[in-house]
Coordinates of C-alpha atoms and ligand atoms in Angstrom, one line a residue:
X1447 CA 13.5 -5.7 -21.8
X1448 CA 10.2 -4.0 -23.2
X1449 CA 7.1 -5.2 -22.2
X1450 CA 4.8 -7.2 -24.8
X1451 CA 3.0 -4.8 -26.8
X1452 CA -0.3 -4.3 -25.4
X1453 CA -3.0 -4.5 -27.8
X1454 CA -5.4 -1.4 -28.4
X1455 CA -8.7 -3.3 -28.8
X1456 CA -10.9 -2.1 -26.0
X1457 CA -11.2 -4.1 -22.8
X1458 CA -14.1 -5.4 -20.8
X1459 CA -14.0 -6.5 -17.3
X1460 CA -17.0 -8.1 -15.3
X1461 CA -16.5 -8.4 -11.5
X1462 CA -15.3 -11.5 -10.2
X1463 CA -17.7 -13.2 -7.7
X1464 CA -18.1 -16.8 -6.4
X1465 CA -15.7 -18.0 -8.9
X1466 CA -16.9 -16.6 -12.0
X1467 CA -17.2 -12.8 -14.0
X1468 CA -20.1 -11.3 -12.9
X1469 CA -21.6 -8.2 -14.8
X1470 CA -23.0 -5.7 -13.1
X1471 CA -27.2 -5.6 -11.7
X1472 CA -27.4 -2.5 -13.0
X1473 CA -25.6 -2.1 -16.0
X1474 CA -23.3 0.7 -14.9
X1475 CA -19.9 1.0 -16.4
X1476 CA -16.8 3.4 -15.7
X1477 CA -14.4 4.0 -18.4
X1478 CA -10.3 3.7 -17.6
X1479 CA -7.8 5.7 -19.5
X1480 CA -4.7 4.9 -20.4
X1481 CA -2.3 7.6 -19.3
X1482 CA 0.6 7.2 -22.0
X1483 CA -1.6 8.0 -24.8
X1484 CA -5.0 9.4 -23.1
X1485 CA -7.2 6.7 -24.8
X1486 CA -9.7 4.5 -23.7
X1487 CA -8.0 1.1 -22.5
X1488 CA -11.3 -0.4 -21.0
X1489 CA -14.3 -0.8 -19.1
X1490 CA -15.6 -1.9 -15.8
X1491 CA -18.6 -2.7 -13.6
X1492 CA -20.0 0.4 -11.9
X1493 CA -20.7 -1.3 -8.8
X1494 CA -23.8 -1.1 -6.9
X1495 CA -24.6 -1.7 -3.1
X1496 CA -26.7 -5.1 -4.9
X1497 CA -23.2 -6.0 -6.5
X1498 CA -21.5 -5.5 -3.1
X1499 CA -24.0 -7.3 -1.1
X1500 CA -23.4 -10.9 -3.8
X1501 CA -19.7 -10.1 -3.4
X1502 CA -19.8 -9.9 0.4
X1503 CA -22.7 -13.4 0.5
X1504 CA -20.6 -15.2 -1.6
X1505 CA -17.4 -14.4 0.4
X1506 CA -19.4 -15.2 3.4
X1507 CA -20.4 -18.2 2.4
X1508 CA -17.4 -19.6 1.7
X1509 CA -16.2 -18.8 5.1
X1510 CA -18.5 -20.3 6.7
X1511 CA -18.3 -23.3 4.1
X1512 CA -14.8 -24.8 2.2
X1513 CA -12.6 -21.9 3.1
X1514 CA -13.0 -23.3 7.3
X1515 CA -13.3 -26.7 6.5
X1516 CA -9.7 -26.5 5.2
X1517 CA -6.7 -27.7 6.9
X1518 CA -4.6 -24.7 7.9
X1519 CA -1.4 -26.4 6.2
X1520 CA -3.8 -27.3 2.7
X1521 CA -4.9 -22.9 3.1
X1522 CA -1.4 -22.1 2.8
X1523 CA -0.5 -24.8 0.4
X1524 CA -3.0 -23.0 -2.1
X1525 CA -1.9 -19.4 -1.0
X1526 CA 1.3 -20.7 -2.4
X1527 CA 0.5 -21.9 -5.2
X1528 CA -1.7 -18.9 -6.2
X1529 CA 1.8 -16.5 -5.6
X1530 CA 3.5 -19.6 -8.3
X1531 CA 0.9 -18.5 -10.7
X1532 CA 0.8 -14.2 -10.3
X1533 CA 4.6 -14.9 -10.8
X1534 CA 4.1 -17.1 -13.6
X1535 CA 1.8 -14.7 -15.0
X1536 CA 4.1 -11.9 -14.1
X1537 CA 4.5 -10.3 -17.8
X1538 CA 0.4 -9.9 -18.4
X1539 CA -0.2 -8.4 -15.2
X1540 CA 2.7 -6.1 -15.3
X1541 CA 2.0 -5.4 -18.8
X1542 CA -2.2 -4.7 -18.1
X1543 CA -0.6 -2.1 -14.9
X1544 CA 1.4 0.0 -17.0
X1545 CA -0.9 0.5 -19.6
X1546 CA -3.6 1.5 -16.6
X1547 CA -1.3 3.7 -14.2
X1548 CA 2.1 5.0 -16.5
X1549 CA 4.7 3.4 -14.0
X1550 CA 7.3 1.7 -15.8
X1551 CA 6.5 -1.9 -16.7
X1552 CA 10.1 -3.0 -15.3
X1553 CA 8.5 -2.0 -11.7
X1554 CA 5.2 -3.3 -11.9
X1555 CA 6.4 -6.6 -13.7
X1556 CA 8.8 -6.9 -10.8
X1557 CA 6.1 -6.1 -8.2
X1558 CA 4.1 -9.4 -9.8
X1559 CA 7.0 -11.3 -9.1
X1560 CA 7.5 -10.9 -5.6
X1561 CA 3.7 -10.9 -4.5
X1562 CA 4.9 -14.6 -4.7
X1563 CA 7.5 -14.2 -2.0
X1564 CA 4.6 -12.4 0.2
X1565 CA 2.4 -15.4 -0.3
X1566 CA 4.4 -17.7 0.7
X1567 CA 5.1 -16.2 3.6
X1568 CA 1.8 -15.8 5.1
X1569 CA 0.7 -19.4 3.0
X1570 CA 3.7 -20.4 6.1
X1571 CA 2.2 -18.9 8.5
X1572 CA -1.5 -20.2 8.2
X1573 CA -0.3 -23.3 10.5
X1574 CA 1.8 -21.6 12.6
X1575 CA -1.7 -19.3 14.3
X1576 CA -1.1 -20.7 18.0
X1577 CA -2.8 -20.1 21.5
X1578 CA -1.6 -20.0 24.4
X1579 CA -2.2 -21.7 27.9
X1580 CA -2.9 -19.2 30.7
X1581 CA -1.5 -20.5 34.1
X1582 CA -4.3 -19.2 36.5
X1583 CA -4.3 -19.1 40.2
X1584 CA -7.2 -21.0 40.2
X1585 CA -4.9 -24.1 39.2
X1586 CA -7.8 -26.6 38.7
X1587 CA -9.4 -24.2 35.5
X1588 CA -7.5 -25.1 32.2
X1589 CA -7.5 -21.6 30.1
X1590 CA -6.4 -21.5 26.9
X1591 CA -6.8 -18.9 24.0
X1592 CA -7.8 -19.5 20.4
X1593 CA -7.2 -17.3 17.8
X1594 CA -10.0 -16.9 15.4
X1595 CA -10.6 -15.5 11.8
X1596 CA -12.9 -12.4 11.9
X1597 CA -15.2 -13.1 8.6
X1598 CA -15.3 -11.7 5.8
X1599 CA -12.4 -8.9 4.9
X1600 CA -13.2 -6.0 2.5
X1601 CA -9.5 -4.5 1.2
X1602 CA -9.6 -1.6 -0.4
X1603 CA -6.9 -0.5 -2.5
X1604 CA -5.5 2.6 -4.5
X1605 CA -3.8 2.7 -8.2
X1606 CA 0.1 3.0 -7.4
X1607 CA 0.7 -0.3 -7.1
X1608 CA -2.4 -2.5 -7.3
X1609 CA -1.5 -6.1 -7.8
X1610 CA 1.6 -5.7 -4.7
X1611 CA -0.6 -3.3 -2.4
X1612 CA -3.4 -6.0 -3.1
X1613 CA -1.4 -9.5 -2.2
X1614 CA 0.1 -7.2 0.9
X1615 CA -3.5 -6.5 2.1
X1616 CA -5.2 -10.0 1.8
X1617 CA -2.4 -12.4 2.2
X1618 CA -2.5 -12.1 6.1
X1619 CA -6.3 -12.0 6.0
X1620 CA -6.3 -15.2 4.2
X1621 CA -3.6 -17.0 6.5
X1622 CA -5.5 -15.9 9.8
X1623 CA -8.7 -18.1 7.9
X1624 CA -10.7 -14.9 6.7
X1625 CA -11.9 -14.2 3.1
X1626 CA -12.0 -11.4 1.2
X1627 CA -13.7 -9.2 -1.0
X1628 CA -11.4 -6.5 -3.1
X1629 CA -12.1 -3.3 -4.4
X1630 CA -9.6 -1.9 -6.6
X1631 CA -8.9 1.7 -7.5
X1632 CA -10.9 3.0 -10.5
X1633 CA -7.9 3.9 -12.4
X1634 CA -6.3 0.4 -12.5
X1635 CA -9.4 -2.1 -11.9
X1636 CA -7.7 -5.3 -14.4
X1637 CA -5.6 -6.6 -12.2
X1638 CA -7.2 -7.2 -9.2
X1639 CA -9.7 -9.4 -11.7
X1640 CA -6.7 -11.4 -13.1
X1641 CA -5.8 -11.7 -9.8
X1642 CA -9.0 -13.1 -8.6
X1643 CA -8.8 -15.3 -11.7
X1644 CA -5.7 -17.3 -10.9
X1645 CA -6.6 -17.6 -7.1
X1646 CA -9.0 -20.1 -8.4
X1647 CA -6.9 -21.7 -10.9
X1648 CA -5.0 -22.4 -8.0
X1649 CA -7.9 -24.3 -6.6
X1650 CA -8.7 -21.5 -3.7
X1651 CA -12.3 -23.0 -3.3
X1652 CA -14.9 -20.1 -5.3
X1653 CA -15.8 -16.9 -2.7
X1654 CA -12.7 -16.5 -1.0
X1655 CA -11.1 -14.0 -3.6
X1656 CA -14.3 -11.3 -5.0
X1657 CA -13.4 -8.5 -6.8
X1658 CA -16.2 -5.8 -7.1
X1659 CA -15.0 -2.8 -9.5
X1660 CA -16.3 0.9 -9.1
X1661 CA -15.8 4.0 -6.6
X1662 CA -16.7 5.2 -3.7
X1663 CA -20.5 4.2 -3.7
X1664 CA -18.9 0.7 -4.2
X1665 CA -16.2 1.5 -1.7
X1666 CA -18.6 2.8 0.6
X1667 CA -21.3 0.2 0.6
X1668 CA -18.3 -2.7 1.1
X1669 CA -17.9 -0.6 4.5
X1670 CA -21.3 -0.2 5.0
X1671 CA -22.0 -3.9 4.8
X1672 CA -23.0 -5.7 7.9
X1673 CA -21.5 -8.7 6.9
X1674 CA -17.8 -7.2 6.6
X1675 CA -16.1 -7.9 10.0
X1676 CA -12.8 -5.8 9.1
X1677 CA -11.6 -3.2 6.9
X1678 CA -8.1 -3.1 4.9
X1679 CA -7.5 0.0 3.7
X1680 CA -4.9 1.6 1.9
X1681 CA -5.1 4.9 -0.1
X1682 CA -5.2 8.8 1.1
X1683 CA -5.5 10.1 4.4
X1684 CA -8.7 11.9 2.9
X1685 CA -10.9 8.7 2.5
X1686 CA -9.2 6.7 5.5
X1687 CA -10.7 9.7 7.5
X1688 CA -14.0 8.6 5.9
X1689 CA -13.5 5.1 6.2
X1690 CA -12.5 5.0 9.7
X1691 CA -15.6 6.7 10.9
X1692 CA -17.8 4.6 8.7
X1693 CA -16.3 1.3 10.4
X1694 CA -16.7 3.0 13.7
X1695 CA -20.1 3.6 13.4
X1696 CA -20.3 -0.5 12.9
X1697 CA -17.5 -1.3 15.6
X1698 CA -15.7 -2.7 13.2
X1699 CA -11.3 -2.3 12.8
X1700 CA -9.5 -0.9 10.0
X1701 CA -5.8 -1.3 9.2
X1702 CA -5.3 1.6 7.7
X1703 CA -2.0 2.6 5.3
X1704 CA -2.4 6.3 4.3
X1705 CA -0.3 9.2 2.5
X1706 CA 3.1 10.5 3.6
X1707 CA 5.4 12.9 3.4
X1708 CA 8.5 11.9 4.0
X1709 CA 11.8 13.2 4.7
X1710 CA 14.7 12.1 3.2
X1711 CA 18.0 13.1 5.6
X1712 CA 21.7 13.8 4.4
X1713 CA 24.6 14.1 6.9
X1714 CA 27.6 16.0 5.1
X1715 CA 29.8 13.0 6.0
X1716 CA 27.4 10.6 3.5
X1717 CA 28.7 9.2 0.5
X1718 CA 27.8 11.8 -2.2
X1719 CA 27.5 9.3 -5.1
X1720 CA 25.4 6.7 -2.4
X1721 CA 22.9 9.5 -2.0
X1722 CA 22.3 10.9 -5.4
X1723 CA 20.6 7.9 -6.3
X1724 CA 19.1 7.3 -3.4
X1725 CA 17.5 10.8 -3.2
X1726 CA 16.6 10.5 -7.2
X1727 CA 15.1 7.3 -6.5
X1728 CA 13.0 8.2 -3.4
X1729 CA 11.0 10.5 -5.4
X1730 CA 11.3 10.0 -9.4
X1731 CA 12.2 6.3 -10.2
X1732 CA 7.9 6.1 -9.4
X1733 CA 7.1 9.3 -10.6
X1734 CA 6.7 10.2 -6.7
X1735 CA 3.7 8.1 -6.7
X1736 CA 4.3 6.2 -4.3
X1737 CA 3.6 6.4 -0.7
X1738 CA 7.0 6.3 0.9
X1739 CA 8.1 8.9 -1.8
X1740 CA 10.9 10.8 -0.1
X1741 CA 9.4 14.3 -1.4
X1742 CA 11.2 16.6 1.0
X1743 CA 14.6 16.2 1.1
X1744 CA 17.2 17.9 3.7
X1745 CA 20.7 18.2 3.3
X1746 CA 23.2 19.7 5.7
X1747 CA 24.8 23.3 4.7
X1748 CA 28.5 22.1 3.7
X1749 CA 27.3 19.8 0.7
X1750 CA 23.5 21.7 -0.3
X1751 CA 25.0 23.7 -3.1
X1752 CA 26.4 21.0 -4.6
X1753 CA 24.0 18.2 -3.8
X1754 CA 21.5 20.3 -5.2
X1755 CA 23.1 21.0 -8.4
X1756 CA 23.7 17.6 -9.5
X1757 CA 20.4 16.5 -8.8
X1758 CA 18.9 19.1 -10.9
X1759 CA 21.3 17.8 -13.4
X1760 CA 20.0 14.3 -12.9
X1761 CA 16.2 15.7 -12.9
X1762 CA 16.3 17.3 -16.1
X1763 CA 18.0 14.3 -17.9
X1764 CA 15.3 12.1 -17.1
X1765 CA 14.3 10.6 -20.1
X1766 CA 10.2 10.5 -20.2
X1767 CA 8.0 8.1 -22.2
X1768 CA 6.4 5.1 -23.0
X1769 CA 6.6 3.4 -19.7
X1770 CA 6.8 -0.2 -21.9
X1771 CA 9.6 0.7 -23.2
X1772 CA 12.9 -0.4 -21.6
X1773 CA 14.6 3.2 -22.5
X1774 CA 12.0 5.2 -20.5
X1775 CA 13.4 6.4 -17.6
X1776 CA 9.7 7.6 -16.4
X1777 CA 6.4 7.4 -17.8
X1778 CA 3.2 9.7 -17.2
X1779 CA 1.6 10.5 -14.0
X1780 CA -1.6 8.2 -13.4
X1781 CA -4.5 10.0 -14.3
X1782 CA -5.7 13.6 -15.6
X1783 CA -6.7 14.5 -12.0
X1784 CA -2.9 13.9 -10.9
X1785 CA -1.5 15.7 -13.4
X1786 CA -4.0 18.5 -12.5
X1787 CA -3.0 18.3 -9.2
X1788 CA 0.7 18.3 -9.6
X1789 CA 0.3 21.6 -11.5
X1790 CA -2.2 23.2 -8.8
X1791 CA 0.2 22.1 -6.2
X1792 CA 3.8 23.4 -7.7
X1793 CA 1.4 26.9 -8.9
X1794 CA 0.6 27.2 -4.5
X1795 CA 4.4 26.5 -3.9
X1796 CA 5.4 29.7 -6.1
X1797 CA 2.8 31.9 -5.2
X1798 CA 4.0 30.7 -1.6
X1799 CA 7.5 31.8 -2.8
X1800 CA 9.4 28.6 -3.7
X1801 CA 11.6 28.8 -6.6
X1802 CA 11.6 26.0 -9.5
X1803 CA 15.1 24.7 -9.9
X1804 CA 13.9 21.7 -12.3
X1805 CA 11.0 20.9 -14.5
X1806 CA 8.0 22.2 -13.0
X1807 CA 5.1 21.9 -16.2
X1808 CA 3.8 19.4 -18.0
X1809 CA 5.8 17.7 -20.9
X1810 CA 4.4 16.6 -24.3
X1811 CA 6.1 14.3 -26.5
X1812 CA 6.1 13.4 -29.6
X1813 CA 3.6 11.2 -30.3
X1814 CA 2.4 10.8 -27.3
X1815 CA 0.7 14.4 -26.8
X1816 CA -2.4 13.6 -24.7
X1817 CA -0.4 12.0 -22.4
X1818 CA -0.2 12.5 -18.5
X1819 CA 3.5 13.8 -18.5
X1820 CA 5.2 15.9 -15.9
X1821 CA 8.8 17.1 -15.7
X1822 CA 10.3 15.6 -12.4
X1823 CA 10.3 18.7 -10.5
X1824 CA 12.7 20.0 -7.7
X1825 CA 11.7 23.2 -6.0
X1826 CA 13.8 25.2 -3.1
X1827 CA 13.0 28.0 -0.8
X1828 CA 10.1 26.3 0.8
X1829 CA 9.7 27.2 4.3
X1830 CA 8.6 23.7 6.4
X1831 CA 5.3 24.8 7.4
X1832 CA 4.3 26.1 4.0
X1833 CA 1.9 24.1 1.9
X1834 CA 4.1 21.8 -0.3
X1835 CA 6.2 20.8 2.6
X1836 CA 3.3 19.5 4.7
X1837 CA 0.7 17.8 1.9
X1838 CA 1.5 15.3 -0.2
X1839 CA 1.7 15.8 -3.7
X1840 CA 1.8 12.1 -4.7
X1841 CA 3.7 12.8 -7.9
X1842 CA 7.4 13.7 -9.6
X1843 CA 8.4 16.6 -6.8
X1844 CA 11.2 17.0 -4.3
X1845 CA 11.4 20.0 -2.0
X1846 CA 14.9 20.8 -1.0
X1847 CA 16.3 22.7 2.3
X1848 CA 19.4 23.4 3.9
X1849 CA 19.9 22.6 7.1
X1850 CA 22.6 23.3 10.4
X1851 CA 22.5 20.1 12.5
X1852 CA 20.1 17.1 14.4
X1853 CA 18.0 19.4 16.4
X1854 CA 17.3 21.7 13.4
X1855 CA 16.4 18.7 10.9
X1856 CA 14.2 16.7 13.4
X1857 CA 12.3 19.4 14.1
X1858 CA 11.7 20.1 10.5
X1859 CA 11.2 16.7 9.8
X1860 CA 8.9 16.0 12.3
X1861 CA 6.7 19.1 11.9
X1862 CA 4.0 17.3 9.1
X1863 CA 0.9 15.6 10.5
X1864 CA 2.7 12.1 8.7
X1865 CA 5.1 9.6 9.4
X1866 CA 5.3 7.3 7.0
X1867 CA 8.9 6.8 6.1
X1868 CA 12.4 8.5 6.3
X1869 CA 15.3 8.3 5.2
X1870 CA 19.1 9.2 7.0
X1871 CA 22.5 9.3 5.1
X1872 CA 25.9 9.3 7.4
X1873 CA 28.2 7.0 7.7
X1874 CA 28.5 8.0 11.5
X1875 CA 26.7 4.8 12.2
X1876 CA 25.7 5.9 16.1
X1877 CA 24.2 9.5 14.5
X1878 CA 22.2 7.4 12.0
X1879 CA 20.6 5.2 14.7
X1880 CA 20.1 8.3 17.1
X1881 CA 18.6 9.7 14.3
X1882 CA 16.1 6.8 13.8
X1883 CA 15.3 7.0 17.5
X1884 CA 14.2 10.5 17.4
X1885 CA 12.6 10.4 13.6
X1886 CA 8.6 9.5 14.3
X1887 CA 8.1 7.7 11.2
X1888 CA 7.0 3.9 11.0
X1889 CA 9.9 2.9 8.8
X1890 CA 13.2 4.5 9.0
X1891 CA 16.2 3.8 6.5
X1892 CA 19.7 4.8 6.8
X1893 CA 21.9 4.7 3.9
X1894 CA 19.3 3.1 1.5
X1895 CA 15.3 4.2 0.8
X1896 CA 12.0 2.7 -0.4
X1897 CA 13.0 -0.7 0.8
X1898 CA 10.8 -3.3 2.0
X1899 CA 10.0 -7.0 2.7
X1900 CA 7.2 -9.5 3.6
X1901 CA 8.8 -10.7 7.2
X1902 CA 9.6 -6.9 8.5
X1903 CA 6.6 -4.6 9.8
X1904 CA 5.6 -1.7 7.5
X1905 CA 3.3 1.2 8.3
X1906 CA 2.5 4.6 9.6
X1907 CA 3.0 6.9 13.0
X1908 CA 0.4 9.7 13.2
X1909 CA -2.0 10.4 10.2
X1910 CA 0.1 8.3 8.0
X1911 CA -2.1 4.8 9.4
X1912 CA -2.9 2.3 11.7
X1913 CA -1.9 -1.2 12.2
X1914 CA 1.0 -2.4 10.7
X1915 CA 1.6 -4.8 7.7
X1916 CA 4.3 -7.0 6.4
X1917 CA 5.7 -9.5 9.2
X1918 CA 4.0 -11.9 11.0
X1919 CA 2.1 -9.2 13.5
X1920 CA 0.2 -8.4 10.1
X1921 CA -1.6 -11.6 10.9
X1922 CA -3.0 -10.5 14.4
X1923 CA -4.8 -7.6 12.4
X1924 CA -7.2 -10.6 11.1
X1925 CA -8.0 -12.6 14.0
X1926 CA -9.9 -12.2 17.3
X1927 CA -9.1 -14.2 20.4
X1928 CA -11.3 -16.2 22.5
X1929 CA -10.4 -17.5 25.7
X1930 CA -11.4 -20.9 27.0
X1931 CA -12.2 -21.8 30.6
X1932 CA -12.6 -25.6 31.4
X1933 CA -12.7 -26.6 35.0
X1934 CA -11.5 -29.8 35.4
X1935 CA -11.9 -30.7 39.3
X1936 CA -15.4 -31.9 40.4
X1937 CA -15.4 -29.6 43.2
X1938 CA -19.0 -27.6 43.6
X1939 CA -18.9 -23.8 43.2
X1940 CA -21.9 -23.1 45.2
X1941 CA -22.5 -19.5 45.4
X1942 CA -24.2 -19.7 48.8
X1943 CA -21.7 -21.7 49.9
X1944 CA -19.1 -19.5 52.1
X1945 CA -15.4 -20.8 52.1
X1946 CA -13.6 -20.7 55.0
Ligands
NAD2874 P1 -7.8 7.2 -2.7 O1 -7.9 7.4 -1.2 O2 -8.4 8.3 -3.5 O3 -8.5 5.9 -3.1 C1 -8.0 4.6 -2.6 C2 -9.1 3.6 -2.8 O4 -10.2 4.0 -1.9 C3 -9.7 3.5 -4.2 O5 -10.1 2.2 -4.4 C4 -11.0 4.4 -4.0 O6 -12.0 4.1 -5.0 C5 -11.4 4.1 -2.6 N1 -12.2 5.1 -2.0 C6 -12.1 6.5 -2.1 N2 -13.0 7.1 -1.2 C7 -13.7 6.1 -0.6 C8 -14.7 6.1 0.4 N3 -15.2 7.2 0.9 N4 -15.2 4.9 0.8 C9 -14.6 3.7 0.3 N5 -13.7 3.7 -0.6 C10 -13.2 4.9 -1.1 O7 -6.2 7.1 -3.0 P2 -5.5 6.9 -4.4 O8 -5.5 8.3 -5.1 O9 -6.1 5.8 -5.2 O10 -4.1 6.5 -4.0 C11 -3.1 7.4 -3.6 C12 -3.0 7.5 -2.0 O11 -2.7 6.2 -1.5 C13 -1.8 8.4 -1.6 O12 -2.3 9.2 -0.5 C14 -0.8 7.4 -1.1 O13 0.1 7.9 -0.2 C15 -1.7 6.3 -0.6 N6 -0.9 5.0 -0.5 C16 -0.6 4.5 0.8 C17 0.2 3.4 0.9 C18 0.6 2.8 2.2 O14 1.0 1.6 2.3 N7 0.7 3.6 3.3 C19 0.5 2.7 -0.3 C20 0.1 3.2 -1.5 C21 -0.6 4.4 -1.6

């Protein structure tokens, strides 16, 4: 099914604070495009440090206020209900996505959908946060822990898939009691908005969900603030760098979930048909843009040739467009700057020696001639310390190499400074988990890619992130623990007293 047409009348978005849109103390506003056509689609609050600072009150307000005074059960009764109503409202969002980042609306309508399962999940767990009693050796001292919410939670998010990336950032900062303020990616800056919208609809009291729109000066004064007890970040290894060391200087945490490069492993004995798709999905069904994208691919010797040949087949018949429109296949890459990017990158890879097998330039199609499009590219001959086999691109390209055996393709595989994902095809079912044993990547798939769930961990080894979400040990990332000593004897612990 096609989306519901968009309309082409300009939109204007306020921030969402305490409940309500808030414009902007300054004035500022940014400008989003839409990538399909290269046109305005809307604008947004320019964000200030003043704007921050209500955002981050009014969130701390109502953590100290309504958001604490609620029962544990009655928090995740409403986190549930708020995941009913992004479902509910599954069409608009997905539609608004599309028209803001070019993936197809199929994906991001879908991605709506399930941020229900992912708040119900951690709506679940918001009465299942328990202690525990210590048995000391001092027997007549009762310890116990308590597991406490942090504060306020800034999460800040990137354009690839906002409402999904958003619901997996805050849902366990809301079950462990916190609140949060977001700030989207300037490129898709509606949803988050819409988000925050529903959340009270749902009857989340006002302050726990803020959205403040805007960059990095937003971005950087939500870190800055001294009021914001944790940091959720996820976006490019670039600005977690930054982020990290901004937080540190505050000793504050960051879950950070970063960039990858990931490898995506094929055995000769794998089911040829089984990993065609896979591979083609790993790195074009999202125009590569997204993190886990499996953008260097491996396959033994025996079947490169031919692997290789049918997925340039399967590359160049992708049929590119409007990503509304059931029949498209893939839509534009994000923004200007990714498309710029893409072509900068593939330009290194040949001057670096690679060959172009597939695509490799930017598209234009009829009609839609300012739009962001870019062939989905497969390139060969890259050595795996050159350029494009240790950066991520973030957008429609695979590198292909041949390799002999285990040794020769974990080495390769592990020689990036990420560790993200991979993926392993074989159906020798001991190789495959030997493989995943010796692959240092957070998530490891064999025989299938790019899936994921709300009750299994997800995040990266090395400079791919830190801290892990998805599963209930997301939760831990929110809370701090205090332990509580309670002597219960009437014995007198006189210092001056000597024991014999
Ligand atoms: P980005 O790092 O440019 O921006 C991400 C967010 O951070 C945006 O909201 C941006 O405004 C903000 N930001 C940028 N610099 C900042 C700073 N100095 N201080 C505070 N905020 C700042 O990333 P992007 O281009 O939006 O997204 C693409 C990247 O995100 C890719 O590297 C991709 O791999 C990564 N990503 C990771 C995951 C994951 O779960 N590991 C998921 C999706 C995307």
């Amino acid at each position: 099914m096609s989306a519901p047409s968009g309309t082409t009348a300009l939109r204007h978005y306020a921030n969402y604070i305490n409940g309500r849109d808030q414009p902007g103390r300054d004035g500022g506003v940014f400008q989003s495009i839409n990538p399909t056509t290269g046109a305005i689609w809307g604008d947004f609050v320019e964000s200030s440090a003043a704007d921050v600072d209500t955002a981050v009150r009014a969130a701390h307000s109502a953590f100290e206020g309504p958001w604490s005074a609620l029962s544990p059960t009655r928090r995740g009764r409403l986190m549930m209900r708020w995941g009913e109503l992004i479902a509910a409202s599954a069409d608009k969002i997905g539609t608004i996505e599309t028209e803001q980042n070019g993936k197809l609306f199929a994906e991001m309508r879908t991605q709506a959908r399930v941020a229900q399962d992912w708040l119900t999940y951690f709506g679940g767990l918001a009465d299942k946060i328990e202690g525990r009693v210590i048995p000391l050796d001092r027997m007549s001292i009762l310890n116990y822990t308590v597991l406490e919410p942090l504060g306020v939670v800034a999460a800040i998010v990137p354009w690839n898939s906002p409402t999904f990336l958003t619901i997996m950032s805050i849902a366990p900062a809301l079950a462990a009691g916190n609140t949060v303020v977001i700030k989207p990616s300037e490129v898709t800056s509606a949803s988050a908005v819409e988000l925050a919208r529903l959340a009270e609809e749902a009857g989340i009291p006002p302050g726990v969900v803020n959205v403040v729109t805007g960059g990095r000066i937003a971005g950087e004064a939500l870190v800055d603030h001294p009021l914001v007890a944790k940091i959720s970040f996820t976006g490019s290894d670039a600005a977690g760098r930054t982020i990290a060391a901004r937080a540190g200087q505050r000793l504050i945490g960051c879950t950070l979930e970063l960039g990858g490069k990931s490898p995506n492993i094929v055995f000769d004995d794998a089911d040829i048909d089984q990993v065609e798709a896979g591979v083609l999905s790993g790195i074009f069904a999202a125009a590569g843009q997204t993190c886990v994208a499996g953008s260097r691919a491996f396959f033994q010797k025996k079947i490169y040739d031919r692997l290789v040949s049918r997925l340039v087949d399967r590359a160049n018949s992708i049929r590119l467009g409007d990503p509304l429109k059931a029949e498209s296949q893939m839509g534009p890459v994000a923004s200007s700057a990714q498309l710029a990017k893409d072509e900068r990158m593939v330009a290194q890879a040949v001057a670096d020696g690679a060959e172009i097998l597939a695509g490799g330039k930017r598209v234009r199609l009829e009609g839609l001639e300012n739009g962001y499009f870019y062939a989905p590219t497969i390139l060969q001959g890259a050595g795996s310390l050159d350029f494009i086999m240790q950066n991520e691109v973030f957008g429609p390209v695979l590198c292909v190499a041949p390799f002999e055996d285990e040794d020769d393709v974990v080495a390769m595989a592990n020689s990036t400074p990420f560790g993200l994902a991979a993926g392993v095809w074989t159906n020798d079912i001991r190789r495959g988990h030997l493989m995943a044993r010796r692959l240092r990547a957070g998530t490891v798939w064999i025989n299938t890619y790019r899936a994921l769930a709300f009750n299994s961990p997800f995040g990266g080894f090395k400079d791919s992130g830190l801290g892990r979400q998805n599963g209930a040990e997301a939760v831990n990332q929110f809370l701090q623990t205090k332990s509580v000593w309670c002597e219960l004897s009437r014995d007198i612990q006189d210092p001056f007293v000597i024991k014999t």
